[in-house]
mmCIF file of C-alpha atoms and ligand atoms in Angstrom:
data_model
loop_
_atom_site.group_PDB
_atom_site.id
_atom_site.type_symbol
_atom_site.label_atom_id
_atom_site.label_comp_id
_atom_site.label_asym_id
_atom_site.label_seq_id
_atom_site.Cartn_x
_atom_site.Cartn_y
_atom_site.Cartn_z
ATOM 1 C CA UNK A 10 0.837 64.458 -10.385
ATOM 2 C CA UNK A 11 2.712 61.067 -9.643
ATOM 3 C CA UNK A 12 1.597 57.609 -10.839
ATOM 4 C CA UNK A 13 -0.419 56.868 -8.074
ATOM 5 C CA UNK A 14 -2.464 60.060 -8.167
ATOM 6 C CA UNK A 15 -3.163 59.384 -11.829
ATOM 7 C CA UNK A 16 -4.129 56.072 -11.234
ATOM 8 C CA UNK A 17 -6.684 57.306 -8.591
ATOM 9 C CA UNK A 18 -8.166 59.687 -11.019
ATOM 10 C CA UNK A 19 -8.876 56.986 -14.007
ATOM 11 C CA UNK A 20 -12.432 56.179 -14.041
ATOM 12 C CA UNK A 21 -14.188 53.117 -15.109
ATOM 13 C CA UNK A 22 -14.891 55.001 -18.200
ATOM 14 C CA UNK A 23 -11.375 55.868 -18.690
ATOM 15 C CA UNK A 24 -9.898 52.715 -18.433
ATOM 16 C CA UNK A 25 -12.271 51.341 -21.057
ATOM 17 C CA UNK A 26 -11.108 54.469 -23.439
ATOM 18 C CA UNK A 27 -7.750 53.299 -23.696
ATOM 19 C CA UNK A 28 -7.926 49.707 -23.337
ATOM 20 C CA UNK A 29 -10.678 49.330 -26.349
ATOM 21 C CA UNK A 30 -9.576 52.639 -28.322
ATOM 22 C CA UNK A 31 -5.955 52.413 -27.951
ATOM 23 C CA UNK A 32 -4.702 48.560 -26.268
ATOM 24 C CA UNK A 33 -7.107 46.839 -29.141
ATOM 25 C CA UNK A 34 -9.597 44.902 -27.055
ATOM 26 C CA UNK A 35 -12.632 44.733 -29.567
ATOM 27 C CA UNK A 36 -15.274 46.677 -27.320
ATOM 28 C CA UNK A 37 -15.846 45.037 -23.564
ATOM 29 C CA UNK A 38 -18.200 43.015 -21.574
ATOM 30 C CA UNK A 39 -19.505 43.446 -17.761
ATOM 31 C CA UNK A 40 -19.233 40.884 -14.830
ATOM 32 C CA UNK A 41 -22.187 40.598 -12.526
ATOM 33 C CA UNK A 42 -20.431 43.491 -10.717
ATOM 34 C CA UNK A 43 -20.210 45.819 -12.684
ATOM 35 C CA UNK A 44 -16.466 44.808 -13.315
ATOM 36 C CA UNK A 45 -15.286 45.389 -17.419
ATOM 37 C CA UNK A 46 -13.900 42.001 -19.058
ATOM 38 C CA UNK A 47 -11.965 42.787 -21.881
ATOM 39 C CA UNK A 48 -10.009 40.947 -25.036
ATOM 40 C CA UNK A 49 -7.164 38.901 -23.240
ATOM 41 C CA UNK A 50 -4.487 41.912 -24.601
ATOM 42 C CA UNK A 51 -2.082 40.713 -22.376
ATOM 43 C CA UNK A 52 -0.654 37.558 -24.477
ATOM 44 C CA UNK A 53 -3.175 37.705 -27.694
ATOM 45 C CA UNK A 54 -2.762 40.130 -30.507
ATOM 46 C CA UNK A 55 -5.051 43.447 -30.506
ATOM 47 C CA UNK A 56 -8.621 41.757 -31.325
ATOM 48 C CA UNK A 57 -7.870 38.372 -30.674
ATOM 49 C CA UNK A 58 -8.505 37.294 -27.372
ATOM 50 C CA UNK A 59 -11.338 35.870 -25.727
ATOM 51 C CA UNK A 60 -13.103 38.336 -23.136
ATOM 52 C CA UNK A 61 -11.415 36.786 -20.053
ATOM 53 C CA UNK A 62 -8.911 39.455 -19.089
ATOM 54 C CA UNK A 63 -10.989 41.547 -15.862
ATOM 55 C CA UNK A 64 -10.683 44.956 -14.390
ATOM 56 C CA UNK A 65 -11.711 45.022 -11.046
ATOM 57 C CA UNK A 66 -12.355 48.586 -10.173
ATOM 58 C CA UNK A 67 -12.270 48.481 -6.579
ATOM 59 C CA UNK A 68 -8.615 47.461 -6.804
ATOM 60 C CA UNK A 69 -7.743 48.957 -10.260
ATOM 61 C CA UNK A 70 -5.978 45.680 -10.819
ATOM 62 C CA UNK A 71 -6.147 43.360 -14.325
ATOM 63 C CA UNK A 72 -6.410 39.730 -13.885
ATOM 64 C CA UNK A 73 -6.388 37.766 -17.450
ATOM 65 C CA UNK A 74 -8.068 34.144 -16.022
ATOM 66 C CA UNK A 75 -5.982 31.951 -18.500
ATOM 67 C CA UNK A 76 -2.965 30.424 -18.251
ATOM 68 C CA UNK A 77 -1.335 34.101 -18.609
ATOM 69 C CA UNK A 78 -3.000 34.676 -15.441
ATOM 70 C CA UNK A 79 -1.279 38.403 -15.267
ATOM 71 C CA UNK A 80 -2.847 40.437 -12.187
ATOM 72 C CA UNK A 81 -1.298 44.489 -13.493
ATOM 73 C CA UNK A 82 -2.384 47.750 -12.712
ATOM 74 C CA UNK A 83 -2.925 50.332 -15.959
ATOM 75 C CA UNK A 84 0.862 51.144 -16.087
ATOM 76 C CA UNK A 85 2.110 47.364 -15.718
ATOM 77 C CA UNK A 86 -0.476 46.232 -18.753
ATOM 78 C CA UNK A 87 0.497 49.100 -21.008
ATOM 79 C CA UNK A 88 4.079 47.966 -20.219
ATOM 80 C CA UNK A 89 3.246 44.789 -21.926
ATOM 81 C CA UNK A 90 1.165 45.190 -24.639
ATOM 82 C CA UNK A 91 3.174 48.287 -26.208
ATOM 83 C CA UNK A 92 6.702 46.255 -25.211
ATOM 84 C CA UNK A 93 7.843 49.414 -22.993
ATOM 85 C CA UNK A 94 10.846 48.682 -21.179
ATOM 86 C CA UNK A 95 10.043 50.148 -17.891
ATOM 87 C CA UNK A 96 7.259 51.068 -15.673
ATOM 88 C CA UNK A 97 7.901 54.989 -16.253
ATOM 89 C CA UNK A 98 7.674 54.502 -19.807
ATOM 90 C CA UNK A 99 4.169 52.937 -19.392
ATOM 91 C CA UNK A 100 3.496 55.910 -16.727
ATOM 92 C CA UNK A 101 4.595 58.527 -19.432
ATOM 93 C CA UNK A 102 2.594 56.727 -21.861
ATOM 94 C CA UNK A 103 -0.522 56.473 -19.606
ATOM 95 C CA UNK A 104 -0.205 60.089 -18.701
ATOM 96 C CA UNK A 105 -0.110 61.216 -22.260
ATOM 97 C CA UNK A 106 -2.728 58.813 -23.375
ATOM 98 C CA UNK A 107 -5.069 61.142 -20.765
ATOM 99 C CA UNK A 108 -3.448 64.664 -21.750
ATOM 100 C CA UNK A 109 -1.389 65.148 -18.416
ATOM 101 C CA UNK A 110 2.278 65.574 -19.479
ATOM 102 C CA UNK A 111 5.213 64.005 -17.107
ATOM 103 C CA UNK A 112 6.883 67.023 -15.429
ATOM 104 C CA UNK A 113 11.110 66.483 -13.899
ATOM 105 C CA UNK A 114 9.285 66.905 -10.764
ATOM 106 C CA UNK A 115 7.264 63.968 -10.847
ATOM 107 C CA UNK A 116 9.752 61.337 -12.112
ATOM 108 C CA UNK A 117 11.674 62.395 -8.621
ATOM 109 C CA UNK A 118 8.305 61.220 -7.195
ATOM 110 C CA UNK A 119 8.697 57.806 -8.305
ATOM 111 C CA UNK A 120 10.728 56.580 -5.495
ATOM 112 C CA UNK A 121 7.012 56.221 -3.597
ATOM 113 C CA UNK A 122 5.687 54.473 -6.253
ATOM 114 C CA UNK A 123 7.532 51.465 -5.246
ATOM 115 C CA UNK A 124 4.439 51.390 -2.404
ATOM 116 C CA UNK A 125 1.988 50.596 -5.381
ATOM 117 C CA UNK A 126 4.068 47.545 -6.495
ATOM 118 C CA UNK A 127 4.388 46.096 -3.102
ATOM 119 C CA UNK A 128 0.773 46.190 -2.622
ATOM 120 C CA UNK A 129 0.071 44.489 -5.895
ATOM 121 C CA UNK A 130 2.876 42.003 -5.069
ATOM 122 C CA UNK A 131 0.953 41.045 -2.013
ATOM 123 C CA UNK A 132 -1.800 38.895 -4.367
ATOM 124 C CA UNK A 133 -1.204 35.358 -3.564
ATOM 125 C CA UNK A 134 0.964 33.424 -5.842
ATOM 126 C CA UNK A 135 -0.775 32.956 -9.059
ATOM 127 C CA UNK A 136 -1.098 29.691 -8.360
ATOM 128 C CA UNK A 137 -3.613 29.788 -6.039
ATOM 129 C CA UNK A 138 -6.364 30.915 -8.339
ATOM 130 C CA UNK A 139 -8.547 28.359 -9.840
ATOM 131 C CA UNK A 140 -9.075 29.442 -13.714
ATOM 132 C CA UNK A 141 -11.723 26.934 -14.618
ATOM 133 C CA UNK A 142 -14.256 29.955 -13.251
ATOM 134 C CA UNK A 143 -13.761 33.453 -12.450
ATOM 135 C CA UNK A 144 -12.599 33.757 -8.703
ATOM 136 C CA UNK A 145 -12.129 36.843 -6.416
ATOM 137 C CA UNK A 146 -8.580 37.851 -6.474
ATOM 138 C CA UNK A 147 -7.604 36.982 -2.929
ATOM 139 C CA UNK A 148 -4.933 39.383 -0.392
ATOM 140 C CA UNK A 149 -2.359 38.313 1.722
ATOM 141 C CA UNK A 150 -3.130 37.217 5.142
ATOM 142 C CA UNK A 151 0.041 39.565 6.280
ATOM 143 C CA UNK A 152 -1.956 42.701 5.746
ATOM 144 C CA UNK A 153 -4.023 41.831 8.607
ATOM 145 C CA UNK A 154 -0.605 42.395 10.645
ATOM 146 C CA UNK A 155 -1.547 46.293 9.976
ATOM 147 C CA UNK A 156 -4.556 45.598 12.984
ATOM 148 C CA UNK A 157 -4.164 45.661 16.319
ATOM 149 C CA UNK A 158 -5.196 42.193 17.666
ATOM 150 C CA UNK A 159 -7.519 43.325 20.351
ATOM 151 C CA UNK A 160 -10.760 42.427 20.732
ATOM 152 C CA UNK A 161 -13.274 44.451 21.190
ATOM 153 C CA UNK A 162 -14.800 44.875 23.920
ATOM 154 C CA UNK A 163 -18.131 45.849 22.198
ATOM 155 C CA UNK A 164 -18.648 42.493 21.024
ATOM 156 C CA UNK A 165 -17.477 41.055 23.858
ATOM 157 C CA UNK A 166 -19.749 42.866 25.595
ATOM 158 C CA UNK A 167 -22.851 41.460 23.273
ATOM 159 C CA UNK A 168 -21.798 37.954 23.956
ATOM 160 C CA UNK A 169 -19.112 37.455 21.436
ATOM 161 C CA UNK A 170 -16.225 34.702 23.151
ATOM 162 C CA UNK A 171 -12.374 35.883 22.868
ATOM 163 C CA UNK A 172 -11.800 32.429 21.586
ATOM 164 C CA UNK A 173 -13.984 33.007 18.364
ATOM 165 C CA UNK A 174 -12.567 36.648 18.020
ATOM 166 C CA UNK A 175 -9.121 35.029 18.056
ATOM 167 C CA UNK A 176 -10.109 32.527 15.543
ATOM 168 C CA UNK A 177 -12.034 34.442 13.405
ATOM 169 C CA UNK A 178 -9.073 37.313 13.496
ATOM 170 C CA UNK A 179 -11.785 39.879 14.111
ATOM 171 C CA UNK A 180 -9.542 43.095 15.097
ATOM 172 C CA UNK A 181 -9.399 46.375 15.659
ATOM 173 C CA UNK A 182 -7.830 49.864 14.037
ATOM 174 C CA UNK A 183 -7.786 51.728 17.205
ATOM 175 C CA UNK A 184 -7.454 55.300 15.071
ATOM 176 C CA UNK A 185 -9.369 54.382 12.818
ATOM 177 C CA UNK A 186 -12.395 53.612 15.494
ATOM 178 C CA UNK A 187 -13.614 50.532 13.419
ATOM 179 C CA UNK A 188 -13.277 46.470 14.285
ATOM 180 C CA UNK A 189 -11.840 44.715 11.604
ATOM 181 C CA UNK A 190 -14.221 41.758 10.018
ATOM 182 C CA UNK A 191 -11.503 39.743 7.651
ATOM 183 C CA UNK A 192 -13.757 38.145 5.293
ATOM 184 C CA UNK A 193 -12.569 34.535 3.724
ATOM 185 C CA UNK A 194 -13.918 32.614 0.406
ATOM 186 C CA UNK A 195 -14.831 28.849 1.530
ATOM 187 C CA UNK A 196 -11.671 28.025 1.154
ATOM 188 C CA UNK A 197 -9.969 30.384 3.584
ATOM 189 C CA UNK A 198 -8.103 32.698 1.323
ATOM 190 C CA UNK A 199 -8.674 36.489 2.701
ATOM 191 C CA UNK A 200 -10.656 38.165 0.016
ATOM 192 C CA UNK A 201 -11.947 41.952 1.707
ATOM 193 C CA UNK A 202 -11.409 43.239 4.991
ATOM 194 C CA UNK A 203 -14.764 44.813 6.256
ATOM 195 C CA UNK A 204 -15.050 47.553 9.288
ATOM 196 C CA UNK A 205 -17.962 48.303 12.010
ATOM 197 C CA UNK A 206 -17.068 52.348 12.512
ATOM 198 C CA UNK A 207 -17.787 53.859 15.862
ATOM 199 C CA UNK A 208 -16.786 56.823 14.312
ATOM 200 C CA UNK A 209 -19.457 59.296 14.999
ATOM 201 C CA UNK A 210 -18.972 61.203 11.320
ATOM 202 C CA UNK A 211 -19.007 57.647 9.675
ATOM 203 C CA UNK A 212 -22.132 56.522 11.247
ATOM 204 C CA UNK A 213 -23.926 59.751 10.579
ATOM 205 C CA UNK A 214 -23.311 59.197 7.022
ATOM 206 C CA UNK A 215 -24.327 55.813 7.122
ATOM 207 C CA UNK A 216 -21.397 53.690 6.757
ATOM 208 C CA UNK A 217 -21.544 51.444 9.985
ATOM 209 C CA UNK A 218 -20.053 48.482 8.061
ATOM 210 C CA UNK A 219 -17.824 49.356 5.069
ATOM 211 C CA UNK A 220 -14.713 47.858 3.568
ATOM 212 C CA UNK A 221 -11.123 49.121 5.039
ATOM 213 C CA UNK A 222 -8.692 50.925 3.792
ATOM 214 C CA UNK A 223 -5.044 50.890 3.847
ATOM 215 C CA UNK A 224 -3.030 53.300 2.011
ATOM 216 C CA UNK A 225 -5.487 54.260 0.273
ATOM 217 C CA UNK A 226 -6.783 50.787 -1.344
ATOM 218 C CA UNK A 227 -9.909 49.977 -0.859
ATOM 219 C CA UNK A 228 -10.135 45.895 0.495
ATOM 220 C CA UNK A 229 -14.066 45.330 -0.844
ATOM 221 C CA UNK A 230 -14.741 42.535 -2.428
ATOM 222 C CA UNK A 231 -18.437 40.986 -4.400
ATOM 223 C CA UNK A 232 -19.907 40.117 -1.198
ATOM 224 C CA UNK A 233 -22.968 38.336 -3.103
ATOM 225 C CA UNK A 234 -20.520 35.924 -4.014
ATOM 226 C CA UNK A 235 -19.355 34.707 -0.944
ATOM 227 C CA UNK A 236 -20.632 33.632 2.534
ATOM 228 C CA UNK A 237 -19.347 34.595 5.853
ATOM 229 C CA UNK A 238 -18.399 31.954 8.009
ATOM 230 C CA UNK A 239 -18.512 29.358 5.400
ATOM 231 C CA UNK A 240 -14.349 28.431 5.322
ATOM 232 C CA UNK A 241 -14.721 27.926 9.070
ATOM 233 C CA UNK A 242 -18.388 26.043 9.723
ATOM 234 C CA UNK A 243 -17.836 24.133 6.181
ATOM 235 C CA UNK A 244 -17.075 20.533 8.597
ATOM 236 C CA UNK A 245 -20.071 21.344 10.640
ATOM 237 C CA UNK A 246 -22.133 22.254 7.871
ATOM 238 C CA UNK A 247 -21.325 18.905 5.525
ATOM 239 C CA UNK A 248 -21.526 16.968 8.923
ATOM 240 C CA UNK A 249 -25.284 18.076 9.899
ATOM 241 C CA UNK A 250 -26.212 18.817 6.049
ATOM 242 C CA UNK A 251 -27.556 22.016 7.169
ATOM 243 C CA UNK A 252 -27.281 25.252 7.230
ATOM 244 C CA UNK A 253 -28.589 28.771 8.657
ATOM 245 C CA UNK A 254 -28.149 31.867 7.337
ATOM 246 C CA UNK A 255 -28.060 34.950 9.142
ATOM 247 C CA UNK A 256 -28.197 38.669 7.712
ATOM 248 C CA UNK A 257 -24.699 40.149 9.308
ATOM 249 C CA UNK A 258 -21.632 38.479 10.314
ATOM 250 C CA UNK A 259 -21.863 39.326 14.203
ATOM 251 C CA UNK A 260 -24.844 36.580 14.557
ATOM 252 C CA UNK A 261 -22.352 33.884 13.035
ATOM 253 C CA UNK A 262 -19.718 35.243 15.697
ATOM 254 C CA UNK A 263 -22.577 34.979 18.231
ATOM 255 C CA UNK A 264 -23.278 31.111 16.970
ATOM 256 C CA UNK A 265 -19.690 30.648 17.310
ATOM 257 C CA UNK A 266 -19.435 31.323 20.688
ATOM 258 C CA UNK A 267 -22.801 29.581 21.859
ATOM 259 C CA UNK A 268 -22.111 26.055 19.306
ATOM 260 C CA UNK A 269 -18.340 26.108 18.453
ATOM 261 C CA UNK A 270 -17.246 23.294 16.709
ATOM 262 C CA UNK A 271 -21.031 22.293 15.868
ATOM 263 C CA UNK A 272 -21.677 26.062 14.324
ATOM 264 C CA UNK A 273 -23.562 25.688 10.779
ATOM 265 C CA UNK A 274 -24.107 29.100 10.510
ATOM 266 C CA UNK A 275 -23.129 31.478 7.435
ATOM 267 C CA UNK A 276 -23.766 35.025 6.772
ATOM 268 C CA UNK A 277 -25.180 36.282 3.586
ATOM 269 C CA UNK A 278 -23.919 39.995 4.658
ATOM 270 C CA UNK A 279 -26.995 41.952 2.757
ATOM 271 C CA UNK A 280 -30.596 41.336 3.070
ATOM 272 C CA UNK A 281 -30.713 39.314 -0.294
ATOM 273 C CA UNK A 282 -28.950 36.174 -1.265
ATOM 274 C CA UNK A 283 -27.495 35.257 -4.418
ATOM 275 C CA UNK A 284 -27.595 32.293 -7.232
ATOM 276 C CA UNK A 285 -24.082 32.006 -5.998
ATOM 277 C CA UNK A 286 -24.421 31.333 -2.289
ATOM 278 C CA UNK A 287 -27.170 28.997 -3.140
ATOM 279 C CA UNK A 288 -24.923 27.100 -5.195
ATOM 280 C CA UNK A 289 -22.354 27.288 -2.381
ATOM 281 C CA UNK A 290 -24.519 25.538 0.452
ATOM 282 C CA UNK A 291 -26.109 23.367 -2.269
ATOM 283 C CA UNK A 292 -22.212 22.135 -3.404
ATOM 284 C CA UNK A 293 -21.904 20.955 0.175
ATOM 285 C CA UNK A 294 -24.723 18.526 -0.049
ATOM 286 C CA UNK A 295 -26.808 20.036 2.253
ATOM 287 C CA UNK A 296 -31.012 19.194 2.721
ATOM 288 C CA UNK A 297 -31.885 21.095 5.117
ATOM 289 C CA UNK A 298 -31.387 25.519 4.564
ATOM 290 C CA UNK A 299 -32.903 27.891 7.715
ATOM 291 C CA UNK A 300 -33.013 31.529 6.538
ATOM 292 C CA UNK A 301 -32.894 33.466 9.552
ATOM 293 C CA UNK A 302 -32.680 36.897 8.630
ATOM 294 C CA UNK A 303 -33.358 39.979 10.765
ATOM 295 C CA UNK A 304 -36.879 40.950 12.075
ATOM 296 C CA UNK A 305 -38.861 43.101 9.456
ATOM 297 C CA UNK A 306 -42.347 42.538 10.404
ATOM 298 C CA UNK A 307 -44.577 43.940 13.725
ATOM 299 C CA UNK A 308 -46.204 40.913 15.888
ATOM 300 C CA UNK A 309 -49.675 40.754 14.450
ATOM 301 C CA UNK A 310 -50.335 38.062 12.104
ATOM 302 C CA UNK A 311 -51.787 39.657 9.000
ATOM 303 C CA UNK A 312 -50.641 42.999 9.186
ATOM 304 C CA UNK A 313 -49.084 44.573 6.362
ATOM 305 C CA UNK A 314 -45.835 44.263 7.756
ATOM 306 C CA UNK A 315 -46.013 41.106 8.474
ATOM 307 C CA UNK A 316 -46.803 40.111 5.087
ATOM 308 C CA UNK A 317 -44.715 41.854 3.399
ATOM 309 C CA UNK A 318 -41.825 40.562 5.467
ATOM 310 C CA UNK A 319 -42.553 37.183 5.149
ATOM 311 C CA UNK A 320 -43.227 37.538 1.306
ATOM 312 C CA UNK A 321 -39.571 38.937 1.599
ATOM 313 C CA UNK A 322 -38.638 35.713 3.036
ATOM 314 C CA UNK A 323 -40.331 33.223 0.664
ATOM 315 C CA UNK A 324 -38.709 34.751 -2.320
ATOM 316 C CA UNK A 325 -35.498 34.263 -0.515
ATOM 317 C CA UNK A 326 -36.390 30.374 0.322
ATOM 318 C CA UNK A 327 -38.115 29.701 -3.170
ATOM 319 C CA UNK A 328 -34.026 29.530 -4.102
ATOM 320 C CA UNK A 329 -33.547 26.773 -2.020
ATOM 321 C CA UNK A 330 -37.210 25.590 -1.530
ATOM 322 C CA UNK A 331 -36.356 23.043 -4.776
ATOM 323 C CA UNK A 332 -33.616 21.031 -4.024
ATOM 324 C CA UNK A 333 -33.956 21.164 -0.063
ATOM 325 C CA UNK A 334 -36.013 21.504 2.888
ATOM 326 C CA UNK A 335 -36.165 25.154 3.208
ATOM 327 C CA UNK A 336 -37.579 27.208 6.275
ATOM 328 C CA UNK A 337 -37.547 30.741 7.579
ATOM 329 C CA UNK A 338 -37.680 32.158 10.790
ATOM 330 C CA UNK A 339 -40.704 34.261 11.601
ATOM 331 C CA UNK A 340 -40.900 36.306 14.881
ATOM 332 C CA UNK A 341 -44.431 36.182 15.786
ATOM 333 C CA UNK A 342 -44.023 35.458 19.173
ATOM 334 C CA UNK A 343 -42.851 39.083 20.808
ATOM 335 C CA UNK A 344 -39.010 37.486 21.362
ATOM 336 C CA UNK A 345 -37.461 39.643 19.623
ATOM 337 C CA UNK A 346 -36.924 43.628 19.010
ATOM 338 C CA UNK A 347 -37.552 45.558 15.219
ATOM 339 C CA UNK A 348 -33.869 44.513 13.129
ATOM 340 C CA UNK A 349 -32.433 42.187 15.860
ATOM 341 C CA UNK A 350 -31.230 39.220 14.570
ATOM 342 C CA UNK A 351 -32.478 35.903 15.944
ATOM 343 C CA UNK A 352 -29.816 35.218 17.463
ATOM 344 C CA UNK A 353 -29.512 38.723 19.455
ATOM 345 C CA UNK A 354 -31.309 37.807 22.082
ATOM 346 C CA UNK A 355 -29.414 34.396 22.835
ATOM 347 C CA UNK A 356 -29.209 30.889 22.737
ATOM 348 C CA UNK A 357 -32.711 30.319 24.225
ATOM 349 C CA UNK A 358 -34.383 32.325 22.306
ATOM 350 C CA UNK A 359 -32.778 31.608 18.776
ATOM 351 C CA UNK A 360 -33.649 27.865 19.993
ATOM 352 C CA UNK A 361 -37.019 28.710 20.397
ATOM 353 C CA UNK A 362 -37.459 30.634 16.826
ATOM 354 C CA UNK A 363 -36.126 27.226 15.251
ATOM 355 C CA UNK A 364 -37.954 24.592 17.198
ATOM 356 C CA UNK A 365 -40.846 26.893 15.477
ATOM 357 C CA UNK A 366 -39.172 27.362 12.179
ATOM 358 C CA UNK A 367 -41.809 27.781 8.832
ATOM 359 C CA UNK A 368 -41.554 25.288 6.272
ATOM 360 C CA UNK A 369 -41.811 26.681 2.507
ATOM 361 C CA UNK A 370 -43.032 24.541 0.643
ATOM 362 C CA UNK A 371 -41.327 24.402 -3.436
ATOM 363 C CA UNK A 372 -44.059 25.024 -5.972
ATOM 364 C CA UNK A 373 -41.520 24.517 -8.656
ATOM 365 C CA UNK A 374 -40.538 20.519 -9.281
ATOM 366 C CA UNK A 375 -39.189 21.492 -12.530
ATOM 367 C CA UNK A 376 -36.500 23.737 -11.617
ATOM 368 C CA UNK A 377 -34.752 20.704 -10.272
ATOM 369 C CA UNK A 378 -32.990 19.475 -13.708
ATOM 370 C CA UNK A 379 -29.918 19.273 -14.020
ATOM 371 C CA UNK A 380 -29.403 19.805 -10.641
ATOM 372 C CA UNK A 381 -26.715 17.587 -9.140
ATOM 373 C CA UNK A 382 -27.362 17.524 -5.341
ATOM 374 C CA UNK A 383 -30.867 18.450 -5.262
ATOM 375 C CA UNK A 384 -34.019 16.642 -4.578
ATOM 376 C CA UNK A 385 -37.829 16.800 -5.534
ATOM 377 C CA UNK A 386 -40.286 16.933 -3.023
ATOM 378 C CA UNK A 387 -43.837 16.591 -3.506
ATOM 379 C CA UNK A 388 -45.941 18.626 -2.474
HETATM 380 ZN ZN1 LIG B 440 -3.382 37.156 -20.572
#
């Protein structure tokens, strides 16, 4: 087994074993993600810290959010808090932490461990990460050189422009049958790299949009706390103070090509949206919020569907409903098919679902204090 394989076999639970039992954080706390925080290890004695050194599992990387501001794998933060001298030490130290013993064989392995570190080493410079809150650790824009910068002709196909391919660095991995979806945080540093398979296996098993993977590391990233499209349409958003949000990124491709430079659409990327991408459109000062997710409910007024669909979407606007005018989109009008997106069936008819946008009404003045940029309405 080399380092790498080891690493890959380390569980959650694992992790938390020997950073509690044996590194001396005092115990752990969760992120909204499921991520462990631990005791800040790294530059505090065992037990000291504050809880503001995170794991993120889907990159098996440490990030303490202080000054410190260390991003290490397992090996590189045992390194450091025993004082090893070098990373096989802190492999050998790992590996007998677990009960797997360090064979001759496997130190001649570590020549390919050098891949791990250039990986890690292609986090942005520290630097870039804001430590007054917890950020997403962000990736380096060269790893989109591993694409082939083609569009697809899919998309192209379903009314997607070249231009706003090319500017949205949509790509494809040609063997790896999937278009590449880079995704940004608002201020344009690449945080996950998401893929639309046309691999037949893949979309048997359900995995038509899934984060990448590149040697074997996984480029996810907490969608919930992000919106697509928001680092480019952030001008046209503050500009108009509004903003629509669609279900999947394609539709804010889709608005790209029909609006350009007057696009304020965002994608929430999941059929919920979180306290955190409220607080994103609210930040830009918006008033006006159109929730224009896909089509749920049949075309009778009243029908189970229906209602349940648009209860969906009132729960969804009651987030916004507030501090802003807040509408939905409601299909009642035969325009569009079961799951399209409003904008599937172009600019005429995505024009006519918002000349007849709901209004939602807030029933809930009080949830305005201490709100900043919000506003009361009455009712
Ligand atoms: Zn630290």
């Amino acid at each position: 087994m080399d380092a790498k394989q080891l690493k890959d076999l380390l569980t959650v639970d694992d992790i938390i074993s020997i950073v509690t039992k044996d590194l001396g954080s005092n115990g752990n706390e969760w992120d909204s993600n499921g991520n462990p925080i631990f005791q800040t290890i790294c530059h505090n004695p065992p037990g000291h810290g504050k809880y503001k050194l995170y794991y993120y599992v889907d990159t098996k990387t440490f990030v303490c959010y202080t000054e410190c501001n260390i991003h290490a794998d397992i090996y590189e933060l045992v390194r450091v808090v025993k004082h090893l001298n070098s990373f096989k030490d802190a492999y050998y130290y790992v590996a007998n932490y677990f009960g797997y013993d360090g064979s001759s064989k496997e130190l001649e392995e570590f020549k390919e461990i050098t891949s791990d570190w250039d990986l890690l080493n292609r986090y942005d410079d520290i630097n870039n990460i804001d430590n007054s809150a917890v950020t997403t650790p962000t990736i380096s824009h060269n790893l989109l050189e591993y694409f082939s910068p083609i569009c697809p002709e899919a998309w192209y196909k379903e009314g997607i422009d070249v231009e706003t391919m090319k500017s949205y660095n949509i790509k494809m991995d040609v063997s790896m049958e999937k278009i590449i979806i880079p995704h940004y945080d608002i201020e344009g540093n690449l945080i996950g790299i998401r893929g639309r398979s046309f691999n037949e296996l893949e979309l048997a098993e359900g995995k038509k949009y899934a984060p990448v993977y590149i040697e074997n590391t996984m480029y996810n990233h907490p969608i919930g706390d992000h919106l697509y499209g928001l680092n480019f349409n952030k001008e046209a958003i503050i500009k108009s103070k509004k903003a629509v949000i669609f279900e999947g990124e394609k539709s804010v491709l889709k608005a790209q090509t029909f609006y350009k430079d007057n696009n304020f659409c965002v994608a929430a990327c999941g059929s919920s949206i979180s306290d955190k991408q409220v607080e994103l459109l609210l930040s830009l000062g918006v008033n006006e919020i159109i929730i224009a997710f896909d089509k749920e409910n049949d075309d009778i007024i009243g029908s189970e569907k229906t209602v349940k669909y648009r209860e969906k979407l009132e729960t969804l606007a009651a987030k916004f409903s507030p501090y802003v005018n807040t509408y939905i989109l409601l299909d009642l009008y035969q325009k569009l098919e079961y799951k399209d997106s409003p904008i599937d069936k172009g600019k005429d008819t995505l024009e006519f679902l918002l000349e007849h946008k709901i209004l939602i009404p807030s029933f809930s003045i009080n949830r305005t204090k201490g709100r900043k940029n919000g506003k009361n309405r009455k009712i």
